[in-house]
Amino acid sequence: MVVAIRAGLVWDGTGSEPISNGVVLVDDDRITAVGAASDVEIPSGASVIERPGEFLMPGLINAHTHITIIPLGNQSGQKRRPIERQALRGARNMRRELRSGVTTARIMGEENWIDITFREEIESGEIPGPRMVVSTRALTPSNGHGRATSAFDGVDEVRKGSRENLIAGADFLKMFLTGGVSSTRGSMTAASYSREEVRVAVEEADRAGTYVAAHCVRGFGIRLAAEEGIRTIEHASMATDDDLALIKEKDAWVVLTQAILLHPTGIEQGDRNNPAVMARLRDARSQASERLRAIVASGVRYAIGTDSMHGLMWFEAERLVEWGASNQEALMAATIRAAECCRVEDRVGTLEPGKYADMITVLGNPLEEISALSRIGLVMKGGQRFDQISAE
Ligand SMILES: [Zn+2]
């Protein structure tokens, strides 16, 4: 079954200029052609979707999110709730992600192997949701930030935990290397794992042909991560100029998660009754615009994610523009850069023949007005439409 989607503007995400009156041809779940309507012949019998006045672009890739949690405070506690409650909340969160234009999501740590279950149920069409790149259980020490039920202490436990995650189907490994803003566990100056423990996770990931992503907000954990070959550094919201220089030298990625810090429905709302978390939030916010500007200006490779917020990729992209990124760079951070960061750029991230037919339309032109990204029209994943589903 061939489908042609015609739109006022087609932005393929490769860095090329948008095409006026463009068309994308889809055969089954793949893209077969992209170009100007005058150059692409629509086969007879194809079904045609007309989106005049809309901006057609690759589906968004949320490079750092979670299935089962929302910013209600006590995120680790949410991962200790009965599994059926976590599944129900997760199904709602993933529907919301998809409806907001997210066709691929990298999942940054779940208990009970629930991310494997979601990946399979979404792939089989049982429930709607984005394609998933999953890490299964996060590697964190007994006293670390992000610890829900699982914990891994010492080189041997980190090694065994890594191997168990990989055999269960983890696409990559997630490790917590510093404290965070949303809990008071874990130091913001020292790293939460020793160099030997970090090294063993990187070694095991490498042995399995994958990589480690590490939660690092500030302090020595960032340096340790970069020095030991961690590939993606999550948050980095208070990285110093020296940290950024090291990240750049090591060619690691930074994944920015700004909504949880800056949006009024993030930590500000969820943890309003926790004075210690509020103090961490104020501290992080007081440095945010300076530090996030420094990241954008530093030349490090970056992508964006919404963390436990769902449906806010537009907010992440809007902030990037505020810190000095061009609109095109912000859109790329939400598409091809995120695909590269998550190592799925061979399948998704741009509108090119051979890739999955994952695409959205925006009501407006986000290359001129980035906030248009909050107005999503069509949502297609693997050639299937999802824009009729409810976001709630
Ligand atoms: Zn997270």
mmCIF file of C-alpha atoms and ligand atoms in Angstrom:
data_model
loop_
_atom_site.group_PDB
_atom_site.id
_atom_site.type_symbol
_atom_site.label_atom_id
_atom_site.label_comp_id
_atom_site.label_asym_id
_atom_site.label_seq_id
_atom_site.Cartn_x
_atom_site.Cartn_y
_atom_site.Cartn_z
ATOM 1 C CA MET A 1 0.000 0.000 0.000
ATOM 2 C CA VAL A 2 1.565 3.287 -1.146
ATOM 3 C CA VAL A 3 0.685 6.510 0.642
ATOM 4 C CA ALA A 4 1.698 9.990 -0.506
ATOM 5 C CA ILE A 5 1.767 12.840 2.005
ATOM 6 C CA ARG A 6 1.732 16.280 0.423
ATOM 7 C CA ALA A 7 2.531 19.301 2.570
ATOM 8 C CA GLY A 8 3.111 23.036 2.176
ATOM 9 C CA LEU A 9 6.687 22.627 3.380
ATOM 10 C CA VAL A 10 8.739 19.441 3.751
ATOM 11 C CA TRP A 11 11.817 19.644 5.992
ATOM 12 C CA ASP A 12 13.745 16.394 5.710
ATOM 13 C CA GLY A 13 16.007 17.028 8.727
ATOM 14 C CA THR A 14 19.290 16.509 6.850
ATOM 15 C CA GLY A 15 20.148 20.208 6.970
ATOM 16 C CA SER A 16 18.778 20.910 3.484
ATOM 17 C CA GLU A 17 16.410 23.806 2.851
ATOM 18 C CA PRO A 18 12.728 22.947 3.270
ATOM 19 C CA ILE A 19 10.926 21.986 0.059
ATOM 20 C CA SER A 20 7.813 23.993 -0.867
ATOM 21 C CA ASN A 21 4.892 21.872 -1.971
ATOM 22 C CA GLY A 22 6.762 18.725 -1.061
ATOM 23 C CA VAL A 23 5.716 15.124 -1.084
ATOM 24 C CA VAL A 24 6.841 12.043 0.825
ATOM 25 C CA LEU A 25 6.018 8.587 -0.519
ATOM 26 C CA VAL A 26 5.538 5.737 1.921
ATOM 27 C CA ASP A 27 5.366 2.051 1.039
ATOM 28 C CA ASP A 28 4.225 -0.070 3.979
ATOM 29 C CA ASP A 29 6.376 1.118 6.919
ATOM 30 C CA ARG A 30 9.179 2.813 4.940
ATOM 31 C CA ILE A 31 9.838 6.049 3.101
ATOM 32 C CA THR A 32 10.498 5.507 -0.607
ATOM 33 C CA ALA A 33 10.793 9.075 -1.960
ATOM 34 C CA VAL A 34 11.025 12.676 -0.749
ATOM 35 C CA GLY A 35 10.969 15.740 -2.969
ATOM 36 C CA ALA A 36 9.060 18.552 -4.627
ATOM 37 C CA ALA A 37 5.600 17.579 -5.896
ATOM 38 C CA SER A 38 6.837 18.488 -9.387
ATOM 39 C CA ASP A 39 9.674 15.907 -9.139
ATOM 40 C CA VAL A 40 8.076 12.974 -7.341
ATOM 41 C CA GLU A 41 5.616 10.922 -9.304
ATOM 42 C CA ILE A 42 2.733 9.696 -7.165
ATOM 43 C CA PRO A 43 1.894 6.143 -8.327
ATOM 44 C CA SER A 44 -1.662 5.633 -9.501
ATOM 45 C CA GLY A 45 -3.705 3.982 -6.800
ATOM 46 C CA ALA A 46 -1.689 5.601 -4.002
ATOM 47 C CA SER A 47 -3.742 7.091 -1.228
ATOM 48 C CA VAL A 48 -2.952 10.798 -0.878
ATOM 49 C CA ILE A 49 -2.924 12.743 2.386
ATOM 50 C CA GLU A 50 -3.162 16.482 1.769
ATOM 51 C CA ARG A 51 -1.697 18.808 4.429
ATOM 52 C CA PRO A 52 -1.512 22.184 2.671
ATOM 53 C CA GLY A 53 -0.144 24.942 4.881
ATOM 54 C CA GLU A 54 1.492 22.446 7.242
ATOM 55 C CA PHE A 55 5.164 21.723 7.901
ATOM 56 C CA LEU A 56 6.079 18.061 7.405
ATOM 57 C CA MET A 57 9.167 16.860 9.275
ATOM 58 C CA PRO A 58 10.680 13.730 10.830
ATOM 59 C CA GLY A 59 8.986 12.419 13.991
ATOM 60 C CA LEU A 60 10.488 13.754 17.208
ATOM 61 C CA ILE A 61 13.005 11.672 19.153
ATOM 62 C CA ASN A 62 12.850 12.110 22.905
ATOM 63 C CA ALA A 63 16.430 11.254 23.859
ATOM 64 C CA HIS A 64 15.793 10.983 27.599
ATOM 65 C CA THR A 65 12.469 9.982 29.057
ATOM 66 C CA HIS A 66 10.796 7.470 31.350
ATOM 67 C CA ILE A 67 7.725 5.301 30.923
ATOM 68 C CA THR A 68 6.190 5.002 34.351
ATOM 69 C CA ILE A 69 6.934 8.273 36.123
ATOM 70 C CA ILE A 70 5.634 11.817 36.082
ATOM 71 C CA PRO A 71 6.856 14.840 38.047
ATOM 72 C CA LEU A 72 4.720 14.172 41.108
ATOM 73 C CA GLY A 73 7.630 14.199 43.536
ATOM 74 C CA ASN A 74 9.405 11.079 44.809
ATOM 75 C CA GLN A 75 10.180 9.616 41.401
ATOM 76 C CA SER A 76 11.931 6.560 42.837
ATOM 77 C CA GLY A 77 8.868 5.872 44.992
ATOM 78 C CA GLN A 78 6.727 5.826 41.849
ATOM 79 C CA LYS A 79 8.908 2.979 40.540
ATOM 80 C CA ARG A 80 8.126 0.977 43.684
ATOM 81 C CA ARG A 81 4.342 1.153 43.188
ATOM 82 C CA PRO A 82 2.494 -2.040 42.258
ATOM 83 C CA ILE A 83 3.483 -3.009 38.745
ATOM 84 C CA GLU A 84 -0.071 -2.821 37.332
ATOM 85 C CA ARG A 85 -0.368 0.795 38.467
ATOM 86 C CA GLN A 86 2.985 1.576 36.850
ATOM 87 C CA ALA A 87 1.799 -0.075 33.621
ATOM 88 C CA LEU A 88 -1.409 1.963 33.538
ATOM 89 C CA ARG A 89 0.377 5.253 34.133
ATOM 90 C CA GLY A 90 3.022 4.242 31.600
ATOM 91 C CA ALA A 91 0.441 3.497 28.909
ATOM 92 C CA ARG A 92 -1.026 6.951 29.398
ATOM 93 C CA ASN A 93 2.414 8.604 29.320
ATOM 94 C CA MET A 94 3.398 6.826 26.113
ATOM 95 C CA ARG A 95 0.131 7.746 24.380
ATOM 96 C CA ARG A 96 0.813 11.335 25.323
ATOM 97 C CA GLU A 97 4.368 11.136 23.969
ATOM 98 C CA LEU A 98 3.191 9.757 20.640
ATOM 99 C CA ARG A 99 0.379 12.298 20.302
ATOM 100 C CA SER A 100 2.874 15.118 20.924
ATOM 101 C CA GLY A 101 4.879 13.940 17.906
ATOM 102 C CA VAL A 102 7.437 11.681 19.625
ATOM 103 C CA THR A 103 7.875 8.608 17.418
ATOM 104 C CA THR A 104 11.039 7.331 19.135
ATOM 105 C CA ALA A 105 11.850 7.494 22.844
ATOM 106 C CA ARG A 106 14.975 6.476 24.729
ATOM 107 C CA ILE A 107 13.922 5.107 28.112
ATOM 108 C CA MET A 108 16.329 5.888 30.922
ATOM 109 C CA GLY A 109 15.731 3.225 33.559
ATOM 110 C CA GLU A 110 12.736 1.213 34.755
ATOM 111 C CA GLU A 111 12.171 -1.568 37.282
ATOM 112 C CA ASN A 112 10.521 -4.958 36.657
ATOM 113 C CA TRP A 113 11.797 -5.024 33.026
ATOM 114 C CA ILE A 114 8.655 -3.039 32.254
ATOM 115 C CA ASP A 115 10.416 -1.150 29.443
ATOM 116 C CA ILE A 116 11.012 -4.459 27.638
ATOM 117 C CA THR A 117 7.309 -5.256 28.013
ATOM 118 C CA PHE A 118 6.331 -1.828 26.658
ATOM 119 C CA ARG A 119 8.752 -2.103 23.745
ATOM 120 C CA GLU A 120 7.238 -5.462 22.771
ATOM 121 C CA GLU A 121 3.582 -4.473 23.270
ATOM 122 C CA ILE A 122 4.061 -1.265 21.264
ATOM 123 C CA GLU A 123 5.887 -3.109 18.481
ATOM 124 C CA SER A 124 3.113 -5.702 18.263
ATOM 125 C CA GLY A 125 0.477 -2.936 18.098
ATOM 126 C CA GLU A 126 -1.192 -3.844 21.396
ATOM 127 C CA ILE A 127 -0.885 -0.267 22.708
ATOM 128 C CA PRO A 128 0.109 2.998 21.012
ATOM 129 C CA GLY A 129 3.494 4.479 21.829
ATOM 130 C CA PRO A 130 6.826 5.563 20.387
ATOM 131 C CA ARG A 131 9.535 3.169 19.198
ATOM 132 C CA MET A 132 11.682 2.424 22.179
ATOM 133 C CA VAL A 133 15.365 2.278 22.960
ATOM 134 C CA VAL A 134 15.602 0.880 26.490
ATOM 135 C CA SER A 135 18.135 0.493 29.304
ATOM 136 C CA THR A 136 16.138 -1.734 31.716
ATOM 137 C CA ARG A 137 17.373 -1.327 35.337
ATOM 138 C CA ALA A 138 19.492 1.746 36.020
ATOM 139 C CA LEU A 139 22.890 1.065 37.566
ATOM 140 C CA THR A 140 23.032 3.000 40.825
ATOM 141 C CA PRO A 141 24.612 2.206 44.198
ATOM 142 C CA SER A 142 22.524 1.365 47.292
ATOM 143 C CA ASN A 143 22.699 4.960 48.486
ATOM 144 C CA GLY A 144 22.537 6.566 45.032
ATOM 145 C CA HIS A 145 20.131 8.982 43.349
ATOM 146 C CA GLY A 146 17.629 7.163 41.153
ATOM 147 C CA ARG A 147 17.591 4.021 43.260
ATOM 148 C CA ALA A 148 14.105 2.492 43.325
ATOM 149 C CA THR A 149 14.500 -1.212 44.076
ATOM 150 C CA SER A 150 17.573 -2.387 42.165
ATOM 151 C CA ALA A 151 21.053 -1.393 43.361
ATOM 152 C CA PHE A 152 24.524 -2.487 42.300
ATOM 153 C CA ASP A 153 27.547 -2.110 44.555
ATOM 154 C CA GLY A 154 31.114 -2.968 43.703
ATOM 155 C CA VAL A 155 32.761 -4.060 40.494
ATOM 156 C CA ASP A 156 31.254 -7.573 40.538
ATOM 157 C CA GLU A 157 27.658 -6.431 41.034
ATOM 158 C CA VAL A 158 27.999 -3.742 38.375
ATOM 159 C CA ARG A 159 29.391 -6.330 35.981
ATOM 160 C CA LYS A 160 26.673 -8.889 36.729
ATOM 161 C CA GLY A 161 23.926 -6.254 36.646
ATOM 162 C CA SER A 162 25.180 -4.986 33.295
ATOM 163 C CA ARG A 163 25.239 -8.465 31.824
ATOM 164 C CA GLU A 164 21.783 -9.306 33.170
ATOM 165 C CA ASN A 165 20.370 -6.102 31.701
ATOM 166 C CA LEU A 166 21.944 -6.862 28.326
ATOM 167 C CA ILE A 167 20.689 -10.445 28.174
ATOM 168 C CA ALA A 168 17.195 -9.239 29.133
ATOM 169 C CA GLY A 169 17.229 -6.972 26.066
ATOM 170 C CA ALA A 170 18.707 -3.624 27.144
ATOM 171 C CA ASP A 171 19.786 -1.576 24.128
ATOM 172 C CA PHE A 172 22.303 0.351 26.259
ATOM 173 C CA LEU A 173 23.216 0.778 29.947
ATOM 174 C CA LYS A 174 22.137 3.673 32.178
ATOM 175 C CA MET A 175 24.227 4.636 35.182
ATOM 176 C CA PHE A 176 23.765 7.300 37.864
ATOM 177 C CA LEU A 177 27.035 9.093 38.510
ATOM 178 C CA THR A 178 25.944 12.113 40.542
ATOM 179 C CA GLY A 179 23.066 13.249 42.680
ATOM 180 C CA GLY A 180 20.129 14.972 41.067
ATOM 181 C CA VAL A 181 17.875 17.919 41.631
ATOM 182 C CA SER A 182 14.736 15.853 42.301
ATOM 183 C CA SER A 183 16.109 14.003 45.361
ATOM 184 C CA THR A 184 18.634 14.705 48.086
ATOM 185 C CA ARG A 185 20.404 11.408 47.540
ATOM 186 C CA GLY A 186 23.825 11.412 45.966
ATOM 187 C CA SER A 187 26.516 14.064 46.123
ATOM 188 C CA MET A 188 26.642 17.004 43.720
ATOM 189 C CA THR A 189 30.430 17.175 44.067
ATOM 190 C CA ALA A 190 31.715 13.583 44.407
ATOM 191 C CA ALA A 191 30.829 10.822 41.939
ATOM 192 C CA SER A 192 28.457 8.108 43.161
ATOM 193 C CA TYR A 193 30.561 5.267 41.701
ATOM 194 C CA SER A 194 34.292 4.597 41.821
ATOM 195 C CA ARG A 195 36.378 4.734 38.677
ATOM 196 C CA GLU A 196 36.648 0.911 38.685
ATOM 197 C CA GLU A 197 32.863 0.498 38.786
ATOM 198 C CA VAL A 198 32.369 2.947 35.916
ATOM 199 C CA ARG A 199 35.096 1.256 33.919
ATOM 200 C CA VAL A 200 33.467 -2.160 34.263
ATOM 201 C CA ALA A 201 30.090 -0.892 33.002
ATOM 202 C CA VAL A 202 31.746 0.731 29.983
ATOM 203 C CA GLU A 203 33.722 -2.461 29.354
ATOM 204 C CA GLU A 204 30.615 -4.678 29.495
ATOM 205 C CA ALA A 205 28.616 -2.322 27.248
ATOM 206 C CA ASP A 206 31.490 -2.208 24.807
ATOM 207 C CA ARG A 207 31.785 -6.007 24.823
ATOM 208 C CA ALA A 208 28.107 -6.179 23.822
ATOM 209 C CA GLY A 209 28.503 -3.553 21.080
ATOM 210 C CA THR A 210 26.703 -0.791 22.925
ATOM 211 C CA TYR A 211 27.402 2.120 25.285
ATOM 212 C CA VAL A 212 26.716 3.665 28.675
ATOM 213 C CA ALA A 213 24.594 6.755 29.343
ATOM 214 C CA ALA A 214 25.217 8.446 32.682
ATOM 215 C CA HIS A 215 23.134 10.793 34.763
ATOM 216 C CA CYS A 216 25.564 13.608 35.666
ATOM 217 C CA VAL A 217 24.295 16.987 36.808
ATOM 218 C CA ARG A 218 27.509 18.545 38.088
ATOM 219 C CA GLY A 219 30.760 17.832 39.875
ATOM 220 C CA PHE A 220 33.378 15.118 39.528
ATOM 221 C CA GLY A 221 30.906 12.586 38.108
ATOM 222 C CA ILE A 222 30.878 14.483 34.800
ATOM 223 C CA ARG A 223 34.666 14.312 34.491
ATOM 224 C CA LEU A 224 34.767 10.674 35.504
ATOM 225 C CA ALA A 225 32.085 9.864 32.918
ATOM 226 C CA ALA A 226 33.929 11.618 30.103
ATOM 227 C CA GLU A 227 37.327 10.234 31.095
ATOM 228 C CA GLU A 228 36.049 6.636 31.213
ATOM 229 C CA GLY A 229 34.308 6.690 27.843
ATOM 230 C CA ILE A 230 30.669 7.144 28.825
ATOM 231 C CA ARG A 231 29.010 8.042 25.532
ATOM 232 C CA THR A 232 26.031 10.156 26.556
ATOM 233 C CA ILE A 233 26.057 12.532 29.516
ATOM 234 C CA GLU A 234 22.533 13.170 30.769
ATOM 235 C CA HIS A 235 21.390 16.582 32.067
ATOM 236 C CA ALA A 236 24.851 18.213 32.575
ATOM 237 C CA SER A 237 22.871 21.284 33.564
ATOM 238 C CA MET A 238 25.637 22.670 35.776
ATOM 239 C CA ALA A 239 28.656 21.494 33.782
ATOM 240 C CA THR A 240 31.552 23.956 34.006
ATOM 241 C CA ASP A 241 33.441 25.291 30.996
ATOM 242 C CA ASP A 242 36.262 22.849 31.826
ATOM 243 C CA ASP A 243 33.775 19.956 31.941
ATOM 244 C CA LEU A 244 32.390 20.980 28.547
ATOM 245 C CA ALA A 245 35.882 21.166 27.063
ATOM 246 C CA LEU A 246 36.564 17.615 28.284
ATOM 247 C CA ILE A 247 33.214 16.319 26.965
ATOM 248 C CA LYS A 248 34.025 17.862 23.609
ATOM 249 C CA GLU A 249 37.520 16.414 23.564
ATOM 250 C CA LYS A 250 36.096 12.930 24.300
ATOM 251 C CA ASP A 251 33.369 13.436 21.674
ATOM 252 C CA ALA A 252 30.645 12.483 24.172
ATOM 253 C CA TRP A 253 27.042 13.682 23.851
ATOM 254 C CA VAL A 254 25.133 15.929 26.232
ATOM 255 C CA VAL A 255 21.416 15.256 26.570
ATOM 256 C CA LEU A 256 19.635 18.313 27.908
ATOM 257 C CA THR A 257 16.458 17.902 29.977
ATOM 258 C CA GLN A 258 15.271 21.417 30.705
ATOM 259 C CA ALA A 259 11.521 21.137 31.310
ATOM 260 C CA ILE A 260 11.857 19.212 34.554
ATOM 261 C CA LEU A 261 14.050 22.053 35.870
ATOM 262 C CA LEU A 262 12.399 25.087 34.325
ATOM 263 C CA HIS A 263 8.754 24.309 33.546
ATOM 264 C CA PRO A 264 6.265 25.238 36.298
ATOM 265 C CA THR A 265 4.755 21.728 36.185
ATOM 266 C CA GLY A 266 8.172 20.079 36.694
ATOM 267 C CA ILE A 267 9.995 19.700 40.000
ATOM 268 C CA GLU A 268 8.623 23.101 41.046
ATOM 269 C CA GLN A 269 5.124 21.649 41.265
ATOM 270 C CA GLY A 270 5.836 18.029 42.118
ATOM 271 C CA ASP A 271 8.218 18.669 45.005
ATOM 272 C CA ARG A 272 6.816 21.947 46.312
ATOM 273 C CA ASN A 273 6.438 20.464 49.803
ATOM 274 C CA ASN A 274 10.027 19.238 49.989
ATOM 275 C CA PRO A 275 12.254 22.146 51.144
ATOM 276 C CA ALA A 276 15.543 20.300 50.501
ATOM 277 C CA VAL A 277 14.576 19.564 46.870
ATOM 278 C CA MET A 278 13.302 23.138 46.459
ATOM 279 C CA ALA A 279 16.714 24.414 47.636
ATOM 280 C CA ARG A 280 18.440 22.237 45.001
ATOM 281 C CA LEU A 281 15.982 23.487 42.387
ATOM 282 C CA ARG A 282 16.634 27.162 43.235
ATOM 283 C CA ASP A 283 20.383 26.565 43.072
ATOM 284 C CA ALA A 284 20.130 24.823 39.681
ATOM 285 C CA ARG A 285 17.769 27.455 38.277
ATOM 286 C CA SER A 286 19.977 30.327 39.379
ATOM 287 C CA GLN A 287 22.709 28.986 37.073
ATOM 288 C CA ALA A 288 20.516 27.508 34.355
ATOM 289 C CA SER A 289 20.481 30.188 31.700
ATOM 290 C CA GLU A 290 24.232 30.822 31.966
ATOM 291 C CA ARG A 291 25.164 27.120 31.944
ATOM 292 C CA LEU A 292 22.700 26.076 29.221
ATOM 293 C CA ARG A 293 23.891 28.953 27.047
ATOM 294 C CA ALA A 294 27.465 27.732 27.610
ATOM 295 C CA ILE A 295 26.508 24.202 26.486
ATOM 296 C CA VAL A 296 24.892 25.475 23.280
ATOM 297 C CA ALA A 297 27.908 27.705 22.561
ATOM 298 C CA SER A 298 30.535 25.078 23.472
ATOM 299 C CA GLY A 299 30.350 23.030 20.290
ATOM 300 C CA VAL A 300 29.540 19.776 22.160
ATOM 301 C CA ARG A 301 27.076 17.488 20.429
ATOM 302 C CA TYR A 302 23.690 17.713 22.105
ATOM 303 C CA ALA A 303 20.186 16.274 21.932
ATOM 304 C CA ILE A 304 17.082 16.954 24.038
ATOM 305 C CA GLY A 305 14.692 14.942 26.183
ATOM 306 C CA THR A 306 11.809 15.641 28.527
ATOM 307 C CA ASP A 307 12.764 13.301 31.391
ATOM 308 C CA SER A 308 9.644 12.435 33.432
ATOM 309 C CA MET A 309 7.658 15.192 31.709
ATOM 310 C CA HIS A 310 5.596 14.013 28.755
ATOM 311 C CA GLY A 311 4.525 15.985 25.703
ATOM 312 C CA LEU A 312 6.963 18.858 26.190
ATOM 313 C CA MET A 313 9.529 18.457 23.405
ATOM 314 C CA TRP A 314 8.365 21.850 22.097
ATOM 315 C CA PHE A 315 9.425 23.413 25.416
ATOM 316 C CA GLU A 316 12.880 21.799 25.202
ATOM 317 C CA ALA A 317 13.341 23.082 21.636
ATOM 318 C CA GLU A 318 12.056 26.540 22.564
ATOM 319 C CA ARG A 319 14.631 26.789 25.398
ATOM 320 C CA LEU A 320 17.485 25.841 23.019
ATOM 321 C CA VAL A 321 16.553 28.772 20.816
ATOM 322 C CA GLU A 322 16.432 30.991 23.896
ATOM 323 C CA TRP A 323 20.038 29.932 24.714
ATOM 324 C CA GLY A 324 21.295 30.785 21.253
ATOM 325 C CA ALA A 325 20.671 27.762 19.013
ATOM 326 C CA SER A 326 19.169 28.458 15.594
ATOM 327 C CA ASN A 327 15.657 27.124 14.988
ATOM 328 C CA GLN A 328 17.114 24.539 12.631
ATOM 329 C CA GLU A 329 19.650 23.384 15.251
ATOM 330 C CA ALA A 330 16.835 23.060 17.787
ATOM 331 C CA LEU A 331 14.754 20.965 15.375
ATOM 332 C CA MET A 332 17.790 18.814 14.630
ATOM 333 C CA ALA A 333 18.431 18.298 18.362
ATOM 334 C CA ALA A 334 14.915 16.835 18.492
ATOM 335 C CA THR A 335 15.364 14.640 15.390
ATOM 336 C CA ILE A 336 18.608 13.641 13.647
ATOM 337 C CA ARG A 337 20.962 14.632 16.488
ATOM 338 C CA ALA A 338 18.826 12.676 18.934
ATOM 339 C CA ALA A 339 18.845 9.721 16.529
ATOM 340 C CA GLU A 340 22.649 9.826 16.360
ATOM 341 C CA CYS A 341 22.865 10.170 20.125
ATOM 342 C CA CYS A 342 20.599 7.118 20.595
ATOM 343 C CA ARG A 343 22.349 5.241 17.750
ATOM 344 C CA VAL A 344 19.210 4.793 15.663
ATOM 345 C CA GLU A 345 20.126 7.174 12.815
ATOM 346 C CA ASP A 346 20.217 4.260 10.363
ATOM 347 C CA ARG A 347 16.425 3.831 10.860
ATOM 348 C CA VAL A 348 14.919 7.169 11.935
ATOM 349 C CA GLY A 349 15.693 10.864 12.414
ATOM 350 C CA THR A 350 15.359 12.168 8.848
ATOM 351 C CA LEU A 351 12.931 11.839 5.953
ATOM 352 C CA GLU A 352 15.025 9.795 3.547
ATOM 353 C CA PRO A 353 14.269 6.736 1.408
ATOM 354 C CA GLY A 354 14.812 3.514 3.342
ATOM 355 C CA LYS A 355 14.041 4.973 6.750
ATOM 356 C CA TYR A 356 10.923 4.209 8.765
ATOM 357 C CA ALA A 357 7.951 6.353 7.782
ATOM 358 C CA ASP A 358 8.017 8.273 11.081
ATOM 359 C CA MET A 359 6.832 11.834 10.507
ATOM 360 C CA ILE A 360 4.705 14.635 11.860
ATOM 361 C CA THR A 361 3.187 17.842 10.620
ATOM 362 C CA VAL A 362 3.408 21.096 12.527
ATOM 363 C CA LEU A 363 0.712 23.766 12.223
ATOM 364 C CA GLY A 364 3.023 26.671 11.457
ATOM 365 C CA ASN A 365 6.667 26.954 10.473
ATOM 366 C CA PRO A 366 9.000 26.042 13.359
ATOM 367 C CA LEU A 367 12.008 27.293 11.354
ATOM 368 C CA GLU A 368 10.493 30.754 11.822
ATOM 369 C CA GLU A 369 8.593 30.288 15.089
ATOM 370 C CA ILE A 370 9.932 27.447 17.238
ATOM 371 C CA SER A 371 6.889 27.353 19.521
ATOM 372 C CA ALA A 372 4.860 26.089 16.543
ATOM 373 C CA LEU A 373 6.272 22.698 17.562
ATOM 374 C CA SER A 374 3.592 22.615 20.267
ATOM 375 C CA ARG A 375 0.927 22.435 17.514
ATOM 376 C CA ILE A 376 1.132 18.950 16.036
ATOM 377 C CA GLY A 377 -1.158 17.843 13.204
ATOM 378 C CA LEU A 378 -0.443 14.480 11.574
ATOM 379 C CA VAL A 379 1.482 11.813 13.489
ATOM 380 C CA MET A 380 2.709 8.818 11.503
ATOM 381 C CA LYS A 381 4.901 6.013 12.830
ATOM 382 C CA GLY A 382 5.989 3.206 10.555
ATOM 383 C CA GLY A 383 3.427 4.351 7.991
ATOM 384 C CA GLN A 384 0.545 4.161 10.475
ATOM 385 C CA ARG A 385 -1.461 7.214 11.569
ATOM 386 C CA PHE A 386 -1.759 7.996 15.277
ATOM 387 C CA ASP A 387 -3.122 11.539 15.246
ATOM 388 C CA GLN A 388 -6.659 10.419 16.010
ATOM 389 C CA ILE A 389 -5.691 8.946 19.392
ATOM 390 C CA SER A 390 -6.379 10.968 22.488
ATOM 391 C CA ALA A 391 -3.462 12.541 24.314
ATOM 392 C CA GLU A 392 -5.228 11.980 27.634
HETATM 393 ZN ZN ZN B 1 15.768 10.849 33.843
#
